[in-house]
Amino acid sequence: MKKKGENSMETYDPEKMERRSNMEKRIKRIKKTAGIIVAVVIIALFGFDSFYNIQEQEQAVLTTFGVAKNVSEPGLHFKLPMIQKVRKVNTTIQGFSIGYDLENNESQEGDSLMITKDYNFVNVDFFIEYKVADPVKAVYASKEPELVLENISKSCIRSVIGSYDVDEVLTTGKNEIQSKIRDMIIGQLEKHDIGLQVMQVTIQDSEPPTEAVMEAFKAVETAKQGKETAINNANKYRNEKLPGAAAEIDKIKQDAEAEKTQRINEANAEVAKFNAMYEEYRKNPEVTKQRMFYEAMEDVLPRLKVIIDGTDKTNTLLPLDSFLTSGNDESGETVMGQEAQSGQESQG
């Protein structure tokens, strides 16, 4: 029989024990390394996925267990990894074209060719400018909000173009058409509520589909521009002449008023003079008559050249102007001298 101690000594193997010890150390190193790796991964995951940055022209939609809220403040923000998610939204003014390709500027007749109120065809190109007004609705209200806006814009454009004549579309009605399309799109966006806002609708180009019609409309446009130029020139000429004419009118009025005042004053003076003379006449009619006669003679006689035949008969006034201006006769004696001599002989 084997003793108890002898059985235990026989089962002890030093090499086997060393291999077991090495295995245990290796397992510990592996566990330690795996722990470090997991820790690094967790730290990296939390570090890189916990922060997000918002630029000046951006906003973010932060969701927590499916509940969304808007984050508009620019800068660095924190979120919970794997619990919160972030979608950034560009809030700058953006745009898209309708009727032509922005990259190569080629016409796309499927969108640009339209029919007007008077059953004419036109090619009209548009550019629509918009921006995100509500980031949460822009992200979750529709899968493709820009596509919804583009379809709404095409529908509104065709509806408005179809309510105008071709002449208005190509020439005079562009501003009104743009404004009306914009208002219609805004109304449709309010109904769909997709978080977008239209800023501007611009007609880039409008032309008839054929060369002949195009040339005709260009001629019409040229004539209208010529008409506007003539009107502007006429208005300019009128504006230049009106101030001078107004000044001349004022001068004529002032001169007329001055002459009117002068004549009124002169008439008042004549009336006062006549009234004063009449008062004197009433006091002594004969003396007044003689004074007025003498005053009249003093005014008339200096302008007359006369001689007075002083006989006892009726006095006669003889004007001598015709004799003085008739010149000399052939004998060298003046007519006045002859008349004077004949007068002396008749008196002798």
CSV table of C-alpha atoms in Angstrom, one decimal:
chain,number,residue,atom,x,y,z
A,1,MET,CA,0.0,0.0,0.0
A,2,LYS,CA,1.1,3.6,-0.8
A,3,LYS,CA,1.1,6.2,1.8
A,4,LYS,CA,-0.8,9.5,1.5
A,5,GLY,CA,2.4,11.6,1.3
A,6,GLU,CA,3.9,9.4,-1.3
A,7,ASN,CA,0.9,9.8,-3.7
A,8,SER,CA,1.0,13.7,-3.5
A,9,MET,CA,4.7,13.7,-4.2
A,10,GLU,CA,4.3,11.5,-7.2
A,11,THR,CA,1.6,13.9,-8.8
A,12,TYR,CA,3.7,17.1,-8.5
A,13,ASP,CA,5.2,18.2,-11.9
A,14,PRO,CA,7.3,21.4,-11.9
A,15,GLU,CA,7.2,22.0,-15.6
A,16,LYS,CA,3.5,21.7,-15.7
A,17,MET,CA,3.2,24.2,-12.9
A,18,GLU,CA,5.5,26.7,-14.7
A,19,ARG,CA,3.4,26.4,-17.9
A,20,ARG,CA,0.3,27.1,-15.9
A,21,SER,CA,1.9,30.1,-14.2
A,22,ASN,CA,2.9,31.5,-17.6
A,23,MET,CA,-0.5,31.0,-19.0
A,24,GLU,CA,-2.1,32.9,-16.1
A,25,LYS,CA,0.3,35.8,-16.5
A,26,ARG,CA,-0.4,35.9,-20.3
A,27,ILE,CA,-4.2,36.0,-19.6
A,28,LYS,CA,-3.8,38.9,-17.2
A,29,ARG,CA,-1.7,40.9,-19.7
A,30,ILE,CA,-4.4,40.3,-22.4
A,31,LYS,CA,-7.1,41.4,-20.1
A,32,LYS,CA,-5.2,44.5,-19.1
A,33,THR,CA,-4.5,45.4,-22.7
A,34,ALA,CA,-8.1,44.8,-23.8
A,35,GLY,CA,-9.2,47.0,-20.9
A,36,ILE,CA,-6.9,49.8,-22.0
A,37,ILE,CA,-8.1,49.5,-25.6
A,38,VAL,CA,-11.8,49.5,-24.6
A,39,ALA,CA,-11.1,52.5,-22.4
A,40,VAL,CA,-9.3,54.4,-25.2
A,41,VAL,CA,-12.2,53.6,-27.6
A,42,ILE,CA,-14.8,54.7,-25.2
A,43,ILE,CA,-12.9,57.9,-24.4
A,44,ALA,CA,-12.3,58.6,-28.1
A,45,LEU,CA,-16.0,57.9,-28.9
A,46,PHE,CA,-17.2,60.2,-26.2
A,47,GLY,CA,-14.6,62.8,-27.0
A,48,PHE,CA,-15.2,63.0,-30.8
A,49,ASP,CA,-19.0,62.5,-30.7
A,50,SER,CA,-19.8,64.7,-27.8
A,51,PHE,CA,-19.1,68.1,-29.4
A,52,TYR,CA,-20.3,69.9,-32.5
A,53,ASN,CA,-19.6,73.4,-33.9
A,54,ILE,CA,-22.2,75.7,-35.5
A,55,GLN,CA,-20.9,78.4,-38.0
A,56,GLU,CA,-22.3,81.9,-38.4
A,57,GLN,CA,-24.5,80.9,-41.4
A,58,GLU,CA,-25.7,77.6,-39.9
A,59,GLN,CA,-28.3,76.3,-37.5
A,60,ALA,CA,-28.6,72.8,-36.0
A,61,VAL,CA,-31.5,70.4,-35.3
A,62,LEU,CA,-30.7,68.5,-32.1
A,63,THR,CA,-32.8,65.4,-31.4
A,64,THR,CA,-33.1,63.6,-28.1
A,65,PHE,CA,-34.9,60.3,-28.3
A,66,GLY,CA,-36.7,61.6,-31.4
A,67,VAL,CA,-37.7,65.0,-29.9
A,68,ALA,CA,-36.2,67.8,-32.1
A,69,LYS,CA,-35.3,71.3,-31.1
A,70,ASN,CA,-33.5,74.1,-33.0
A,71,VAL,CA,-30.0,75.3,-32.0
A,72,SER,CA,-29.2,78.7,-33.6
A,73,GLU,CA,-26.4,80.1,-31.4
A,74,PRO,CA,-23.0,79.8,-33.3
A,75,GLY,CA,-20.1,78.2,-31.5
A,76,LEU,CA,-19.1,74.9,-29.9
A,77,HIS,CA,-21.9,72.8,-28.3
A,78,PHE,CA,-22.1,69.5,-26.3
A,79,LYS,CA,-24.4,66.5,-27.0
A,80,LEU,CA,-24.8,63.0,-25.5
A,81,PRO,CA,-23.2,60.4,-27.7
A,82,MET,CA,-25.6,57.8,-29.2
A,83,ILE,CA,-28.5,59.5,-27.4
A,84,GLN,CA,-28.6,62.9,-29.1
A,85,LYS,CA,-28.1,63.4,-32.9
A,86,VAL,CA,-27.4,66.6,-34.8
A,87,ARG,CA,-28.3,67.7,-38.3
A,88,LYS,CA,-26.8,71.0,-39.5
A,89,VAL,CA,-28.8,73.3,-41.8
A,90,ASN,CA,-27.5,76.1,-44.1
A,91,THR,CA,-29.5,79.3,-43.4
A,92,THR,CA,-27.9,81.5,-46.1
A,93,ILE,CA,-29.9,82.6,-49.2
A,94,GLN,CA,-29.8,79.8,-51.8
A,95,GLY,CA,-31.4,79.5,-55.3
A,96,PHE,CA,-32.2,77.3,-58.2
A,97,SER,CA,-33.1,77.9,-61.8
A,98,ILE,CA,-36.2,77.0,-63.8
A,99,GLY,CA,-36.0,76.9,-67.6
A,100,TYR,CA,-32.3,76.7,-67.9
A,101,ASP,CA,-29.2,74.9,-66.6
A,102,LEU,CA,-27.1,76.9,-64.2
A,103,GLU,CA,-23.9,75.1,-65.1
A,104,ASN,CA,-23.9,75.6,-68.9
A,105,ASN,CA,-26.7,78.1,-69.2
A,106,GLU,CA,-28.5,76.0,-71.8
A,107,SER,CA,-32.3,76.3,-72.1
A,108,GLN,CA,-34.5,73.5,-70.9
A,109,GLU,CA,-37.7,73.9,-73.0
A,110,GLY,CA,-39.6,71.4,-70.9
A,111,ASP,CA,-39.7,74.0,-68.1
A,112,SER,CA,-39.2,77.3,-70.0
A,113,LEU,CA,-41.8,76.9,-72.9
A,114,MET,CA,-45.2,78.3,-71.7
A,115,ILE,CA,-48.4,79.5,-73.2
A,116,THR,CA,-49.8,83.0,-72.6
A,117,LYS,CA,-53.3,84.3,-72.2
A,118,ASP,CA,-53.6,85.2,-75.9
A,119,TYR,CA,-52.5,81.6,-76.9
A,120,ASN,CA,-48.9,82.5,-77.8
A,121,PHE,CA,-45.8,80.5,-76.8
A,122,VAL,CA,-42.9,82.0,-75.0
A,123,ASN,CA,-39.6,80.8,-73.5
A,124,VAL,CA,-39.3,82.3,-70.0
A,125,ASP,CA,-36.4,81.5,-67.6
A,126,PHE,CA,-36.6,82.1,-63.8
A,127,PHE,CA,-34.3,82.1,-60.8
A,128,ILE,CA,-35.8,81.5,-57.4
A,129,GLU,CA,-34.0,82.6,-54.2
A,130,TYR,CA,-35.0,81.1,-50.9
A,131,LYS,CA,-33.7,80.4,-47.4
A,132,VAL,CA,-34.5,78.1,-44.5
A,133,ALA,CA,-36.9,79.9,-42.1
A,134,ASP,CA,-37.6,77.0,-39.7
A,135,PRO,CA,-34.7,74.3,-39.6
A,136,VAL,CA,-36.8,71.8,-37.6
A,137,LYS,CA,-39.6,71.8,-40.3
A,138,ALA,CA,-37.1,71.9,-43.1
A,139,VAL,CA,-35.5,68.7,-41.8
A,140,TYR,CA,-38.6,66.7,-40.6
A,141,ALA,CA,-41.7,68.2,-42.4
A,142,SER,CA,-40.6,66.9,-45.8
A,143,LYS,CA,-38.0,64.5,-47.1
A,144,GLU,CA,-37.0,66.9,-49.9
A,145,PRO,CA,-38.2,70.4,-49.1
A,146,GLU,CA,-36.3,71.9,-52.0
A,147,LEU,CA,-38.0,69.6,-54.5
A,148,VAL,CA,-41.4,70.6,-53.0
A,149,LEU,CA,-40.5,74.3,-53.4
A,150,GLU,CA,-39.3,73.7,-57.0
A,151,ASN,CA,-42.6,72.0,-58.0
A,152,ILE,CA,-44.7,74.7,-56.3
A,153,SER,CA,-42.7,77.4,-58.2
A,154,LYS,CA,-43.2,75.7,-61.5
A,155,SER,CA,-46.9,75.5,-60.9
A,156,CYS,CA,-47.2,79.1,-59.8
A,157,ILE,CA,-45.1,80.3,-62.8
A,158,ARG,CA,-47.3,78.6,-65.4
A,159,SER,CA,-50.4,79.8,-63.7
A,160,VAL,CA,-49.3,83.5,-63.7
A,161,ILE,CA,-47.8,83.4,-67.2
A,162,GLY,CA,-51.1,82.0,-68.5
A,163,SER,CA,-52.9,85.1,-67.2
A,164,TYR,CA,-50.9,87.7,-69.1
A,165,ASP,CA,-50.6,88.5,-72.8
A,166,VAL,CA,-47.4,87.7,-74.7
A,167,ASP,CA,-46.5,91.4,-75.0
A,168,GLU,CA,-46.7,91.9,-71.3
A,169,VAL,CA,-44.6,88.8,-70.6
A,170,LEU,CA,-41.9,89.9,-73.0
A,171,THR,CA,-41.9,93.7,-72.3
A,172,THR,CA,-44.0,95.7,-70.0
A,173,GLY,CA,-45.3,93.3,-67.4
A,174,LYS,CA,-42.1,91.6,-66.0
A,175,ASN,CA,-42.0,93.4,-62.7
A,176,GLU,CA,-45.7,92.7,-62.0
A,177,ILE,CA,-45.3,89.1,-63.0
A,178,GLN,CA,-42.4,88.5,-60.7
A,179,SER,CA,-44.2,90.0,-57.8
A,180,LYS,CA,-47.3,88.1,-58.4
A,181,ILE,CA,-45.4,84.8,-58.7
A,182,ARG,CA,-43.6,85.4,-55.5
A,183,ASP,CA,-46.8,86.2,-53.6
A,184,MET,CA,-48.4,83.0,-54.9
A,185,ILE,CA,-45.4,80.8,-54.0
A,186,ILE,CA,-45.4,82.3,-50.4
A,187,GLY,CA,-49.1,81.5,-50.1
A,188,GLN,CA,-48.5,77.9,-51.2
A,189,LEU,CA,-45.6,77.5,-48.8
A,190,GLU,CA,-47.7,78.6,-45.9
A,191,LYS,CA,-50.1,75.8,-46.7
A,192,HIS,CA,-47.4,73.1,-47.0
A,193,ASP,CA,-45.4,74.5,-44.0
A,194,ILE,CA,-42.0,72.9,-44.9
A,195,GLY,CA,-39.8,75.6,-43.2
A,196,LEU,CA,-38.7,77.4,-46.4
A,197,GLN,CA,-39.1,81.0,-47.3
A,198,VAL,CA,-39.0,82.6,-50.8
A,199,MET,CA,-36.9,85.7,-51.0
A,200,GLN,CA,-37.0,86.7,-54.6
A,201,VAL,CA,-38.3,85.6,-58.0
A,202,THR,CA,-36.5,86.9,-61.0
A,203,ILE,CA,-37.2,86.6,-64.8
A,204,GLN,CA,-33.7,85.9,-66.2
A,205,ASP,CA,-34.8,85.9,-69.9
A,206,SER,CA,-38.0,85.9,-71.9
A,207,GLU,CA,-38.3,85.5,-75.7
A,208,PRO,CA,-40.6,84.1,-78.3
A,209,PRO,CA,-39.8,80.6,-79.5
A,210,THR,CA,-39.1,81.4,-83.2
A,211,GLU,CA,-36.5,83.8,-84.8
A,212,ALA,CA,-39.0,85.7,-86.9
A,213,VAL,CA,-41.3,86.4,-83.9
A,214,MET,CA,-38.2,87.2,-81.8
A,215,GLU,CA,-37.1,89.9,-84.3
A,216,ALA,CA,-40.6,91.3,-84.4
A,217,PHE,CA,-40.8,91.6,-80.7
A,218,LYS,CA,-37.3,93.2,-80.6
A,219,ALA,CA,-38.5,95.8,-83.1
A,220,VAL,CA,-41.5,96.5,-80.9
A,221,GLU,CA,-39.3,96.8,-77.8
A,222,THR,CA,-37.0,99.2,-79.7
A,223,ALA,CA,-39.9,101.3,-80.7
A,224,LYS,CA,-41.2,101.4,-77.2
A,225,GLN,CA,-37.8,102.4,-75.9
A,226,GLY,CA,-37.6,105.1,-78.6
A,227,LYS,CA,-41.0,106.4,-77.4
A,228,GLU,CA,-39.9,106.5,-73.9
A,229,THR,CA,-36.7,108.3,-74.9
A,230,ALA,CA,-38.8,110.9,-76.8
A,231,ILE,CA,-41.1,111.4,-73.9
A,232,ASN,CA,-38.1,111.8,-71.6
A,233,ASN,CA,-36.5,114.3,-73.9
A,234,ALA,CA,-39.8,116.3,-74.1
A,235,ASN,CA,-40.1,116.3,-70.3
A,236,LYS,CA,-36.5,117.4,-70.0
A,237,TYR,CA,-37.2,120.3,-72.5
A,238,ARG,CA,-40.4,121.2,-70.6
A,239,ASN,CA,-38.6,121.2,-67.3
A,240,GLU,CA,-35.9,123.5,-68.8
A,241,LYS,CA,-38.3,126.0,-70.3
A,242,LEU,CA,-40.9,126.1,-67.6
A,243,PRO,CA,-38.8,128.0,-65.0
A,244,GLY,CA,-37.9,130.7,-67.6
A,245,ALA,CA,-41.5,131.0,-68.7
A,246,ALA,CA,-42.7,131.2,-65.1
A,247,ALA,CA,-40.1,134.0,-64.5
A,248,GLU,CA,-41.3,135.8,-67.6
A,249,ILE,CA,-44.9,135.5,-66.5
A,250,ASP,CA,-44.0,136.9,-63.0
A,251,LYS,CA,-42.2,139.8,-64.6
A,252,ILE,CA,-45.1,140.7,-66.9
A,253,LYS,CA,-47.5,140.5,-64.0
A,254,GLN,CA,-45.3,142.7,-61.9
A,255,ASP,CA,-44.9,145.3,-64.7
A,256,ALA,CA,-48.7,145.2,-65.3
A,257,GLU,CA,-49.3,145.8,-61.6
A,258,ALA,CA,-46.8,148.6,-61.5
A,259,GLU,CA,-48.3,150.3,-64.5
A,260,LYS,CA,-51.8,149.7,-63.1
A,261,THR,CA,-50.8,151.4,-59.8
A,262,GLN,CA,-49.1,154.3,-61.7
A,263,ARG,CA,-52.2,154.9,-63.9
A,264,ILE,CA,-54.5,154.8,-60.9
A,265,ASN,CA,-52.3,157.3,-59.1
A,266,GLU,CA,-52.2,159.6,-62.1
A,267,ALA,CA,-56.0,159.3,-62.5
A,268,ASN,CA,-56.5,160.1,-58.8
A,269,ALA,CA,-54.2,163.1,-59.2
A,270,GLU,CA,-56.1,164.3,-62.3
A,271,VAL,CA,-59.4,163.9,-60.4
A,272,ALA,CA,-58.0,165.8,-57.4
A,273,LYS,CA,-56.7,168.6,-59.8
A,274,PHE,CA,-60.1,168.8,-61.6
A,275,ASN,CA,-62.0,168.9,-58.4
A,276,ALA,CA,-59.7,171.7,-57.1
A,277,MET,CA,-60.2,173.7,-60.4
A,278,TYR,CA,-63.9,173.1,-60.2
A,279,GLU,CA,-64.1,174.5,-56.7
A,280,GLU,CA,-62.2,177.6,-57.9
A,281,TYR,CA,-64.5,177.9,-61.0
A,282,ARG,CA,-67.5,177.9,-58.8
A,283,LYS,CA,-66.1,180.7,-56.7
A,284,ASN,CA,-65.3,183.0,-59.7
A,285,PRO,CA,-66.2,181.6,-63.2
A,286,GLU,CA,-64.9,184.5,-65.3
A,287,VAL,CA,-61.5,184.7,-63.7
A,288,THR,CA,-61.1,181.0,-63.8
A,289,LYS,CA,-61.9,180.9,-67.5
A,290,GLN,CA,-59.4,183.6,-68.3
A,291,ARG,CA,-56.7,181.8,-66.2
A,292,MET,CA,-57.3,178.5,-67.9
A,293,PHE,CA,-57.2,180.3,-71.3
A,294,TYR,CA,-53.9,181.9,-70.5
A,295,GLU,CA,-52.5,178.6,-69.2
A,296,ALA,CA,-53.6,176.9,-72.4
A,297,MET,CA,-52.0,179.5,-74.5
A,298,GLU,CA,-48.8,179.3,-72.6
A,299,ASP,CA,-48.8,175.6,-73.4
A,300,VAL,CA,-49.8,175.9,-77.1
A,301,LEU,CA,-48.1,179.1,-78.4
A,302,PRO,CA,-44.5,178.3,-77.7
A,303,ARG,CA,-44.8,175.5,-80.3
A,304,LEU,CA,-46.3,177.8,-83.0
A,305,LYS,CA,-44.6,180.3,-85.3
A,306,VAL,CA,-47.2,183.1,-86.1
A,307,ILE,CA,-47.6,186.7,-86.8
A,308,ILE,CA,-50.5,188.8,-85.7
A,309,ASP,CA,-52.3,191.3,-88.0
A,310,GLY,CA,-53.0,194.0,-85.6
A,311,THR,CA,-55.8,195.8,-87.5
A,312,ASP,CA,-59.0,197.0,-86.0
A,313,LYS,CA,-60.8,194.2,-87.7
A,314,THR,CA,-60.8,190.5,-86.6
A,315,ASN,CA,-57.4,189.3,-85.4
A,316,THR,CA,-56.0,186.5,-87.6
A,317,LEU,CA,-53.3,183.9,-86.6
A,318,LEU,CA,-51.1,183.0,-89.5
A,319,PRO,CA,-49.0,179.8,-89.2
A,320,LEU,CA,-45.5,180.4,-90.7
A,321,ASP,CA,-44.1,176.9,-90.6
A,322,SER,CA,-44.9,176.2,-94.2
A,323,PHE,CA,-43.2,179.4,-95.3
A,324,LEU,CA,-40.1,178.9,-93.2
A,325,THR,CA,-39.6,175.4,-94.6
A,326,SER,CA,-40.3,176.2,-98.2
A,327,GLY,CA,-36.7,177.4,-98.9
A,328,ASN,CA,-35.3,180.4,-100.9
A,329,ASP,CA,-36.7,181.6,-104.3
A,330,GLU,CA,-34.6,182.3,-107.5
A,331,SER,CA,-33.9,186.0,-106.5
A,332,GLY,CA,-32.3,184.8,-103.3
A,333,GLU,CA,-35.0,186.4,-101.0
A,334,THR,CA,-37.0,184.2,-98.7
A,335,VAL,CA,-40.7,183.8,-98.9
A,336,MET,CA,-41.0,185.2,-95.4
A,337,GLY,CA,-39.2,188.4,-96.5
A,338,GLN,CA,-41.7,188.8,-99.3
A,339,GLU,CA,-44.6,188.4,-97.1
A,340,ALA,CA,-43.2,190.8,-94.6
A,341,GLN,CA,-42.6,193.4,-97.4
A,342,SER,CA,-46.1,193.0,-98.7
A,343,GLY,CA,-47.5,193.4,-95.2
A,344,GLN,CA,-45.6,196.7,-94.8
A,345,GLU,CA,-46.9,198.0,-98.2
A,346,SER,CA,-50.4,197.2,-97.3
A,347,GLN,CA,-50.1,199.0,-94.0
A,348,GLY,CA,-48.6,202.1,-95.9
